mmCIF file of C-alpha atoms in Angstrom:
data_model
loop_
_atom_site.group_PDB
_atom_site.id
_atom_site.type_symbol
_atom_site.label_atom_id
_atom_site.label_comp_id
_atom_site.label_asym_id
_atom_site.label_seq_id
_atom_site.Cartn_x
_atom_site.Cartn_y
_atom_site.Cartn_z
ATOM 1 C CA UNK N 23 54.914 33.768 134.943
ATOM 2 C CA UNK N 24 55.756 37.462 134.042
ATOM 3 C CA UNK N 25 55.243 38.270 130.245
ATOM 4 C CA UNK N 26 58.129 41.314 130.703
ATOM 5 C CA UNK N 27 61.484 41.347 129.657
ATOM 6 C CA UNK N 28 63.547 37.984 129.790
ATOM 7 C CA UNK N 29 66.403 38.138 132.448
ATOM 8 C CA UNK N 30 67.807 34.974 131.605
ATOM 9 C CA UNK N 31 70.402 34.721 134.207
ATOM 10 C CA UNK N 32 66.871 34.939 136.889
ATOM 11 C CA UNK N 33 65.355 32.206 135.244
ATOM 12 C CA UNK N 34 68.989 29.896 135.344
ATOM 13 C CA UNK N 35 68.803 30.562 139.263
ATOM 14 C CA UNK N 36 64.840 30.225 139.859
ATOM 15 C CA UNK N 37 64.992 26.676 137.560
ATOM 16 C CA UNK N 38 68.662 25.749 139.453
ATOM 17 C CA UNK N 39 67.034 26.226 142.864
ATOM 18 C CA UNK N 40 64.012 25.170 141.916
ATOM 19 C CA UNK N 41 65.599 21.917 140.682
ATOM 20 C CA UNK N 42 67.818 21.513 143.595
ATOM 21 C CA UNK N 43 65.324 21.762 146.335
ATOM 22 C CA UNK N 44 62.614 19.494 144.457
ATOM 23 C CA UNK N 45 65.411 16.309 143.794
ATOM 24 C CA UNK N 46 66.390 16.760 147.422
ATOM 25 C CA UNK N 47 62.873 16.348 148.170
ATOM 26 C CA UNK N 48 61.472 13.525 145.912
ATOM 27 C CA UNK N 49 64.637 11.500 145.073
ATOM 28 C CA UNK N 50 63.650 8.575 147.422
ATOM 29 C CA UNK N 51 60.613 7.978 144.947
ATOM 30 C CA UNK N 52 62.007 8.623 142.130
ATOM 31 C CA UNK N 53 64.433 5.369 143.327
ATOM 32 C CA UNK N 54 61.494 3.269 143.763
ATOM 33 C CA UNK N 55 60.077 4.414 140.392
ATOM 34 C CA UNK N 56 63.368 3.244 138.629
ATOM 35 C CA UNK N 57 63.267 -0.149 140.405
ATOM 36 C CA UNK N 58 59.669 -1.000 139.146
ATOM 37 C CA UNK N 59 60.230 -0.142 135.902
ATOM 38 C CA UNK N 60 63.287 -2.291 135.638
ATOM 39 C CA UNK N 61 61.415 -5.261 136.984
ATOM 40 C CA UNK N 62 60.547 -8.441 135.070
ATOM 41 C CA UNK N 63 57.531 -10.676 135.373
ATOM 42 C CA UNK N 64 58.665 -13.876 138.170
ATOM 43 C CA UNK N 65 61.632 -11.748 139.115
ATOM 44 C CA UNK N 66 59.607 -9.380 141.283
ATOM 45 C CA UNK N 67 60.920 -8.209 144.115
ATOM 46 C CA UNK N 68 58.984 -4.878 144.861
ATOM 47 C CA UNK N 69 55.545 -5.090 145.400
ATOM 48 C CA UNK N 70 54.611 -1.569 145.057
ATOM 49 C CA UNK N 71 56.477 1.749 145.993
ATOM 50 C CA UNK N 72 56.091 1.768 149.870
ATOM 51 C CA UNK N 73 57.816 -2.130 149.640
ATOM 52 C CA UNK N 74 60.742 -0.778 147.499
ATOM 53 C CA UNK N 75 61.231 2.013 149.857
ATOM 54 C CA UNK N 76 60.962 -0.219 152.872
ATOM 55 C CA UNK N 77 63.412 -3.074 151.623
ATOM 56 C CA UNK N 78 66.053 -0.400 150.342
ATOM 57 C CA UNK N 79 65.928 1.119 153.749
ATOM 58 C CA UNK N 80 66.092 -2.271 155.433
ATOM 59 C CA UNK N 81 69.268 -3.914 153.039
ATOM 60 C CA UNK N 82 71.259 -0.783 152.185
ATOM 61 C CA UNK N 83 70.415 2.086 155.009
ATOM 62 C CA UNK N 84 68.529 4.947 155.080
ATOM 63 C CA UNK N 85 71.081 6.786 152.403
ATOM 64 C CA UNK N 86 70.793 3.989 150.272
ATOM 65 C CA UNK N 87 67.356 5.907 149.061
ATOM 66 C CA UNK N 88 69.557 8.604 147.437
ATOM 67 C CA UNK N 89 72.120 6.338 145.515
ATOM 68 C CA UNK N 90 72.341 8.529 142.433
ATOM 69 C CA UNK N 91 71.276 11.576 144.147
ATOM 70 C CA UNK N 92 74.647 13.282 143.822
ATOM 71 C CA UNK N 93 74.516 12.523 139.717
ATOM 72 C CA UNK N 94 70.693 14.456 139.674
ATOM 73 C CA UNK N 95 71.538 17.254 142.422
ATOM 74 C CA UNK N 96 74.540 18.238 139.925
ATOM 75 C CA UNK N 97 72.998 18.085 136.666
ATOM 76 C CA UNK N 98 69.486 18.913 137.342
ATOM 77 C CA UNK N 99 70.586 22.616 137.702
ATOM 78 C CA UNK N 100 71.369 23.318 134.671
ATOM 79 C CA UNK N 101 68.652 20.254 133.431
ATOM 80 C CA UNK N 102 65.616 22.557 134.918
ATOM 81 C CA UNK N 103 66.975 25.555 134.264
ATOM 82 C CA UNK N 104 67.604 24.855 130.605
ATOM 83 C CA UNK N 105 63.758 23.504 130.436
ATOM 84 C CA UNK N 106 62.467 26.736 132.293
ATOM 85 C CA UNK N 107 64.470 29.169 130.533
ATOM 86 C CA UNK N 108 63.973 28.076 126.962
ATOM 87 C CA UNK N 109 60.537 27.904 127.477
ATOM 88 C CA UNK N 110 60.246 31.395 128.696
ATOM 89 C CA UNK N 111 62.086 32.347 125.946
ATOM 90 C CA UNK N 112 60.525 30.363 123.145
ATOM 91 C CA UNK N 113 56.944 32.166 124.503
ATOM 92 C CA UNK N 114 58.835 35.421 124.449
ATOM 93 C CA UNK N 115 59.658 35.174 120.848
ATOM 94 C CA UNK N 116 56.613 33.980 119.684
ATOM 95 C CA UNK N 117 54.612 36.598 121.369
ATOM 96 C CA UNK N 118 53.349 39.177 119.360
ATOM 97 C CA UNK N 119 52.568 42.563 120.357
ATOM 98 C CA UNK N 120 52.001 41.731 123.895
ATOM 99 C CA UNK N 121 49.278 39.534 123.021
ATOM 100 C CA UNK N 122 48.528 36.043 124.667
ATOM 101 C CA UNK N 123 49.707 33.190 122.980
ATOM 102 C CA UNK N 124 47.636 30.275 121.319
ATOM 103 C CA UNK N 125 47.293 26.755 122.683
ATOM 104 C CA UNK N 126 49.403 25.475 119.610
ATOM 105 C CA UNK N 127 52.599 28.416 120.346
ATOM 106 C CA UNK N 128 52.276 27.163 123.671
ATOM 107 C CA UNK N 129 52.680 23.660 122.592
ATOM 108 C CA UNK N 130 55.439 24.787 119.711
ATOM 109 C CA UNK N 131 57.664 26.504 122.795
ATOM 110 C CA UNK N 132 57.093 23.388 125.314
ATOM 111 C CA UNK N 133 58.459 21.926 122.332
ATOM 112 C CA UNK N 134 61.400 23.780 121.457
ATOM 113 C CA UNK N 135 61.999 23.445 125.534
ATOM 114 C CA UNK N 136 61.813 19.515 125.858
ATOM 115 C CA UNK N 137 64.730 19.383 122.989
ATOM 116 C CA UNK N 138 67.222 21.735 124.560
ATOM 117 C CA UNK N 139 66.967 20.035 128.090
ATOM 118 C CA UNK N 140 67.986 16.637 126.399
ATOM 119 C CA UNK N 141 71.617 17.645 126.290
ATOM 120 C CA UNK N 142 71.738 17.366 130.130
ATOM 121 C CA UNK N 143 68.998 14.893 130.581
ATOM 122 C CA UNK N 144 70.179 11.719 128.812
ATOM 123 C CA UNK N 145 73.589 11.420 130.314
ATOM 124 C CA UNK N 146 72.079 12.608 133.867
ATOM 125 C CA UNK N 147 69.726 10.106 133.666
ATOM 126 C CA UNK N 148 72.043 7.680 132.187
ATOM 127 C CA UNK N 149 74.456 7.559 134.791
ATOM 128 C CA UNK N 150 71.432 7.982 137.833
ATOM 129 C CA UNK N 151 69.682 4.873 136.478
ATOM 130 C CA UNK N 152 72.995 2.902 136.845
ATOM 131 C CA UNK N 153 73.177 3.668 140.535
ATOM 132 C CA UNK N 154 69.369 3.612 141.122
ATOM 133 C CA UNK N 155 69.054 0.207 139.903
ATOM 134 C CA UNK N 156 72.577 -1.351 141.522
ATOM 135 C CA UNK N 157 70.381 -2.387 145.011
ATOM 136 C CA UNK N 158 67.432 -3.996 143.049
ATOM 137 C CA UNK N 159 70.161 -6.337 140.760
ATOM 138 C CA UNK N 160 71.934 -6.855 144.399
ATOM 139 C CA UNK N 161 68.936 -7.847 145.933
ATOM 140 C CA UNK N 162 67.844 -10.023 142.843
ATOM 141 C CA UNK N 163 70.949 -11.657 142.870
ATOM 142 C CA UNK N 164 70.555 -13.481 146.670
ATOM 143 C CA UNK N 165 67.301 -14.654 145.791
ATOM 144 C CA UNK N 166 68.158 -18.693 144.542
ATOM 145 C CA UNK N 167 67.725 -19.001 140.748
ATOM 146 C CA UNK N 168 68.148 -21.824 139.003
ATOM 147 C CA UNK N 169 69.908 -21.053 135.650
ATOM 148 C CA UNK N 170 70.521 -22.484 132.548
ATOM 149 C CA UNK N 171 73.900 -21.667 130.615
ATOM 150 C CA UNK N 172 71.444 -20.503 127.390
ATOM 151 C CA UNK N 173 69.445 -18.066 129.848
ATOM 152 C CA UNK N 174 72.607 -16.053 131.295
ATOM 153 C CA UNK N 175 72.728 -12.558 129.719
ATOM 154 C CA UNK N 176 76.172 -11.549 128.619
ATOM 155 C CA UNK N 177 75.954 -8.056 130.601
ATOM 156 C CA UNK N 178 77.336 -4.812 129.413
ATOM 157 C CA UNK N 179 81.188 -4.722 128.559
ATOM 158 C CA UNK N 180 81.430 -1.305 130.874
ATOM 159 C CA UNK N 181 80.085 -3.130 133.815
ATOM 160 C CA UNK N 182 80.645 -6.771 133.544
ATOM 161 C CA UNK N 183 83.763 -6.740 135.622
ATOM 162 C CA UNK N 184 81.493 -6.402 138.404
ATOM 163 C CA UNK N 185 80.134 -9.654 138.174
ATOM 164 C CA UNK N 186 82.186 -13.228 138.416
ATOM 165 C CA UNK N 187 82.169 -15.624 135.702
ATOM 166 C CA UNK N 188 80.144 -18.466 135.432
ATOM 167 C CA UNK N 189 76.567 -19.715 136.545
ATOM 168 C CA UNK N 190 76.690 -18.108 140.018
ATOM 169 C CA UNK N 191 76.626 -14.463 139.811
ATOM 170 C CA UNK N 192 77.800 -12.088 143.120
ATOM 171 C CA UNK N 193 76.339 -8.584 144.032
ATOM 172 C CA UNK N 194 77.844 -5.853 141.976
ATOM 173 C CA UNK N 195 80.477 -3.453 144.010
ATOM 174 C CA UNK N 196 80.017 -0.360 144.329
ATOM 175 C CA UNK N 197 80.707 2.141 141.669
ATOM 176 C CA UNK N 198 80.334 5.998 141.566
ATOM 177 C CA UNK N 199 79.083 7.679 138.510
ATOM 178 C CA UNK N 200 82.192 9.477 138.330
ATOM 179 C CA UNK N 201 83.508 5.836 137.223
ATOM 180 C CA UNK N 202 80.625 4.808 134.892
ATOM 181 C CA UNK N 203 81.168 7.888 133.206
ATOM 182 C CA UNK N 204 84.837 7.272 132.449
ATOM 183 C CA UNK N 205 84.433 3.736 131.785
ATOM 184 C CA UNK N 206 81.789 4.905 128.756
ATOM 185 C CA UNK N 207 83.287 7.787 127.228
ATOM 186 C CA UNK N 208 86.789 4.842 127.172
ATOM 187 C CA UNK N 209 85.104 2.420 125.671
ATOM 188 C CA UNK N 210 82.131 3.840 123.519
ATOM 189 C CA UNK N 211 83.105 7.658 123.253
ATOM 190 C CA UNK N 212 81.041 10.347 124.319
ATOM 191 C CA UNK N 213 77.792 8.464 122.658
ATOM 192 C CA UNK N 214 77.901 6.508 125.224
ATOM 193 C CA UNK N 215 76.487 8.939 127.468
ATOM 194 C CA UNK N 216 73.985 9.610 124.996
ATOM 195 C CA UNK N 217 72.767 5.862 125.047
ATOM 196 C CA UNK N 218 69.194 6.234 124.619
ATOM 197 C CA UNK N 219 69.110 9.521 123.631
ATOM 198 C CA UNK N 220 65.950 8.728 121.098
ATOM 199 C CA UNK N 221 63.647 7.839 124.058
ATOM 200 C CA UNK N 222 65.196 10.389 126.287
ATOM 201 C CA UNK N 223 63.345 12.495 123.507
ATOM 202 C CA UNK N 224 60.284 10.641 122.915
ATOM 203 C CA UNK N 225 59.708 11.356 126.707
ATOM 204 C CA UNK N 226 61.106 15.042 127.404
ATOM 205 C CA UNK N 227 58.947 16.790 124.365
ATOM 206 C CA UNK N 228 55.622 15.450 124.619
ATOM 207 C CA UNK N 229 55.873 15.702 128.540
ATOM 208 C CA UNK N 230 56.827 20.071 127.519
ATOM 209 C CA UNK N 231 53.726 19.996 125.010
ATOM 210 C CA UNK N 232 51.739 18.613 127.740
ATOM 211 C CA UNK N 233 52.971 20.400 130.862
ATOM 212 C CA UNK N 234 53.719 24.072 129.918
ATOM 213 C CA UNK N 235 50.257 24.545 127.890
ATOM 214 C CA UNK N 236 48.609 23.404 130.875
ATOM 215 C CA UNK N 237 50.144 24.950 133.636
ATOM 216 C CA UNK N 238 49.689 28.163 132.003
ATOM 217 C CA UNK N 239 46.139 27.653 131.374
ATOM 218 C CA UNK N 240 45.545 26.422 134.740
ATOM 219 C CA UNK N 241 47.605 29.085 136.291
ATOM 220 C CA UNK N 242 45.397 31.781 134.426
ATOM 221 C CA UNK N 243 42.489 30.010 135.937
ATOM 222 C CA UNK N 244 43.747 31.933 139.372
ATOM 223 C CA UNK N 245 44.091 35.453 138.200
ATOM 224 C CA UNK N 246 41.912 38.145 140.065
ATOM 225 C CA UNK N 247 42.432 40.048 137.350
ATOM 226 C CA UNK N 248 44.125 40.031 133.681
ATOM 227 C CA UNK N 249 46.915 42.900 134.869
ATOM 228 C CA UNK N 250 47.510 40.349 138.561
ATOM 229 C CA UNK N 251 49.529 37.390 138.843
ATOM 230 C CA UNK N 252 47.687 34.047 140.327
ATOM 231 C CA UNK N 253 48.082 33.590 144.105
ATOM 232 C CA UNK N 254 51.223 32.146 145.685
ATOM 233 C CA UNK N 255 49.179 28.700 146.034
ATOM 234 C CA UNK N 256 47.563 28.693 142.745
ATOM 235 C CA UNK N 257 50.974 28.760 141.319
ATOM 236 C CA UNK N 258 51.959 25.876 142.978
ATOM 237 C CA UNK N 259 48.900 23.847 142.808
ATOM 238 C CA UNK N 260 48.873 24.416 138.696
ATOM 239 C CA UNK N 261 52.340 23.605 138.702
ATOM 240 C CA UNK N 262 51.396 20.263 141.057
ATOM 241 C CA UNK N 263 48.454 19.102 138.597
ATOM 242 C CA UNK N 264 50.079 19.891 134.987
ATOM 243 C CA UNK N 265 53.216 18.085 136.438
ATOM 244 C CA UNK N 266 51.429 15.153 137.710
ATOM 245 C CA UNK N 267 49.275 15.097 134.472
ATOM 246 C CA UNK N 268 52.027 15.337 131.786
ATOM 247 C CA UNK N 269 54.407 12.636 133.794
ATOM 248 C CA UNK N 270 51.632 9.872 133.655
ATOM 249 C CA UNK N 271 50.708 10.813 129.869
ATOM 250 C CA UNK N 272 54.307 9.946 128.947
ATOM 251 C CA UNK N 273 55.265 7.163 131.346
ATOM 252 C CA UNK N 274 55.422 4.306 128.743
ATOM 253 C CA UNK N 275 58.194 6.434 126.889
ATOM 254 C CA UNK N 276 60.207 6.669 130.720
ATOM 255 C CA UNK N 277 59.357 2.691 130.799
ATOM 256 C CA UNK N 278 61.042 2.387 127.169
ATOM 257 C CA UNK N 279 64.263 4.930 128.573
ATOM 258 C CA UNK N 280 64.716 3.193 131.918
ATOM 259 C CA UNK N 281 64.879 -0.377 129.919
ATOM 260 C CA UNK N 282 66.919 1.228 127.063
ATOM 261 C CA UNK N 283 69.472 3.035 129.711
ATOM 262 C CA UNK N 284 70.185 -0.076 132.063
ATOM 263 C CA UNK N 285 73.273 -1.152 131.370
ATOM 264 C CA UNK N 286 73.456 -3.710 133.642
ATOM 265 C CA UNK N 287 71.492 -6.590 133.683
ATOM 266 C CA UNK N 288 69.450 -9.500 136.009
ATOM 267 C CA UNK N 289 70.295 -12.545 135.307
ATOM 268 C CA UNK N 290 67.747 -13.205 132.886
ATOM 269 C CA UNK N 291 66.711 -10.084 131.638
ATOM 270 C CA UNK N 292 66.706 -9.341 128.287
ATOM 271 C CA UNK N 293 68.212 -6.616 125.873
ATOM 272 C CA UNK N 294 66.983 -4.397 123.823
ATOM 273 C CA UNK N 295 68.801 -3.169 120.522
ATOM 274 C CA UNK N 296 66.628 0.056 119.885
ATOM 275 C CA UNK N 297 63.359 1.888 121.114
ATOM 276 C CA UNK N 298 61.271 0.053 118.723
ATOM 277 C CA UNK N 299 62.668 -3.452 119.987
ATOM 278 C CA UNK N 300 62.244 -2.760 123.574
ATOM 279 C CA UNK N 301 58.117 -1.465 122.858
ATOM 280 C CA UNK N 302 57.698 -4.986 121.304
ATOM 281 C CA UNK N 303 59.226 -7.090 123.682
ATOM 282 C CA UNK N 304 58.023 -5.247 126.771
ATOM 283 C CA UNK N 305 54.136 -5.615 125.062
ATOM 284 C CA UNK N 306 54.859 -9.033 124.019
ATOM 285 C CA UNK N 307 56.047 -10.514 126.982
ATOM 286 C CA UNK N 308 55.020 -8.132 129.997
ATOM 287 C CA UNK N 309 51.727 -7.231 128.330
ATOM 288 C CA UNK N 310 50.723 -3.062 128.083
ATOM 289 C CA UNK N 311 50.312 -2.634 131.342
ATOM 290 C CA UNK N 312 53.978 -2.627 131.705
ATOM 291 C CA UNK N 313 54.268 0.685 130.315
ATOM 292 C CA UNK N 314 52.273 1.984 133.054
ATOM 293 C CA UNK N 315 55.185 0.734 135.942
ATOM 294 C CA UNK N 316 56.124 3.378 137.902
ATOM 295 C CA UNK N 317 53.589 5.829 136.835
ATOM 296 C CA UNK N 318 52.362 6.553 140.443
ATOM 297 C CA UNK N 319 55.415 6.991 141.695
ATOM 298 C CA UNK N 320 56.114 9.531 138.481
ATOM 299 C CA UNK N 321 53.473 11.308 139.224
ATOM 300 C CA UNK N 322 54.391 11.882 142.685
ATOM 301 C CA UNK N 323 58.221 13.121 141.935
ATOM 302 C CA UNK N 324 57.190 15.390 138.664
ATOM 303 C CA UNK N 325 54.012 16.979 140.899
ATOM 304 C CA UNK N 326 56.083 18.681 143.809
ATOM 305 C CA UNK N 327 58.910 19.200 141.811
ATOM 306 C CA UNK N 328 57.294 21.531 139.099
ATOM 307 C CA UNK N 329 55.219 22.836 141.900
ATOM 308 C CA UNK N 330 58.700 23.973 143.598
ATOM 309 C CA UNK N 331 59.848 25.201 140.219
ATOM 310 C CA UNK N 332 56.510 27.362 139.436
ATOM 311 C CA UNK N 333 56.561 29.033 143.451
ATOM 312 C CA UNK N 334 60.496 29.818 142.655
ATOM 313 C CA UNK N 335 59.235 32.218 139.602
ATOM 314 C CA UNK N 336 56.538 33.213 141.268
ATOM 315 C CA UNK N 337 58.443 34.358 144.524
ATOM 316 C CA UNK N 338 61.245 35.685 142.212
ATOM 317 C CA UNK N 339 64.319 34.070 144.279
ATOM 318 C CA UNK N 340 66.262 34.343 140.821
ATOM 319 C CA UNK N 341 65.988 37.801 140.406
ATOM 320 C CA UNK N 342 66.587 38.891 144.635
ATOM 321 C CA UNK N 343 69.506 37.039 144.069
ATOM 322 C CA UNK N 344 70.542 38.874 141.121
ATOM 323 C CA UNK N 345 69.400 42.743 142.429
ATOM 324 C CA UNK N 346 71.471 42.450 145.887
ATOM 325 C CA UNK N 347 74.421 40.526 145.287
ATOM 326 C CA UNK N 348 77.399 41.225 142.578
ATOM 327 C CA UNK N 349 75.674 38.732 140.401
ATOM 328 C CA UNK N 350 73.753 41.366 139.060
ATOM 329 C CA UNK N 351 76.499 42.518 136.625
ATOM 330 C CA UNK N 352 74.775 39.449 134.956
ATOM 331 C CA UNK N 353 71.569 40.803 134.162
ATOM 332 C CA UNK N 354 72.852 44.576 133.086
#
């Protein structure tokens, strides 16, 4: 990415698009990656990704891939732009006389970028793990379990109306985040948006240490020259690999979120009272490879999708936009 002047309004377009197109593209997976996290040992009902995407297909339609979608394709505008921008900007700042930055300042503005995006992050993925997760709890639900009155799980007050009382629980209806969202900020106040806001962290500013030191290393790998920018492809590729690489290296903290964010509950799932709570339960009862559910199918959103995002500023879409429409009143 260009060292030059900042035009922040380019960078809120390249990281909107960029966001945009990538969700549109990876959502179904990122579905599947939800559903094996949230699944218990003897309640299995995925075997792997290809099974989860096959079963959804099968029991709720083709469109039942992209429950949640709508939730991610509004927020992850300003979610990626937010991550983009800051980090451009943190870099910018801690620049000094032109001169490249070190490993740590790269690590210091990934940083400062994973703890901005937060303030989108947790309640988008909040209310997208709610609707992600509905199918896998439907499905779970026809499959005959025989229950004990001391192994039900009082679900979560915001959602339990969706279930009927007693031993035999029915599939949830069908609720839009729209709903969710009111029923929360009623109930618990706008913290309840923020549920999980602790792990949202633990996950989003390791994965910016990881990712935007690497990508730019990688990405300076491709230079002909010091003055010329990598190719097209190398861009992309970078952006592929330190995406890919950063998601797996913090998948047990997405494990920890996903748990911590579920509101609603199988029947004999437990819950978790805080991020320390969940780590020991998950490693005492699923064992550690639990943390690593999912992580395939992480790596296979996060690579394309920062790959999109890297192309966007290298192609400059933001800052077209901005020269030949009125937008670019913006920039002046």
């Amino acid at each position: 990415m260009s060292q030059q002047q900042i035009s922040l309004p380019a960078k809120l377009i390249n990281g909107g698009i960029a966001g945009i197109v990538g969700v549109t593209c990876v959502f179904p997976i990122d579905l599947a990656k939800t559903r094996l996290q949230n699944q218990r040992p003897g309640q299995q009902i995925y075997k792997n990704m290809m099974d989860c995407l096959v079963k959804t297909v099968r029991s709720e339609g083709y469109f039942g891939m992209y429950r949640g979608a709508a939730v991610n394709l509004t927020l992850v505008t300003p979610e990626k732009a937010i991550k983009l921008a800051a980090n451009d900007l943190f870099r910018h700042h801690l620049a000094k006389d032109g001169k490249g930055l070190t490993v740590f300042k790269e690590m210091l503005a990934g940083c400062g970028a994973g703890m901005c995006q937060v303030i989108v992050t947790t309640p988008m993925e909040m209310l997208k793990i709610q609707l992600q997760d509905a199918g896998r709890l439907a499905a779970q639900q026809q499959k005959p379990i025989v229950m004990t009155p001391t192994k039900l799980v009082a679900t979560n007050a915001v959602l339990s109306r969706s279930y009927n009382s007693g031993n035999v629980v029915s599939a949830p209806r069908a609720v839009s985040a729209t709903q969710i969202a009111r029923d929360l900020i009623r109930t618990q106040g706008i913290q309840g948006l923020y549920r999980g806001l602790g792990a949202t962290l633990m996950r989003d500013v390791p994965f910016s240490i990881v990712y935007f030191p690497l990508f730019a290393n990688l990405n300076k790998l491709g230079k002909p020259s010091r003055d010329e920018s990598s190719p097209f492809y190398w861009a992309f590729l970078s952006g592929c690999a330190a995406g890919s690489t950063a998601a797996v290296a913090v998948n047990p903290c997405d494990v920890v979120k996903t748990r911590l964010q579920s509101l609603n509950k199988g029947t004999i799932e437990e819950t978790y009272s805080g991020v320390m709570d969940c780590i020991s339960k998950i490693m005492r009862k699923e064992g550690p490879s639990a943390f690593l559910k999912g992580a395939g199918c992480r790596a296979l959103v996060i690579a394309p999708l920062f790959g999109i995002a890297q192309v966007m500023y290298f192609v400059g879409v933001g800052e077209y936009v901005l020269n030949n429409t009125p937008l670019s009143l913006l920039s002046a």
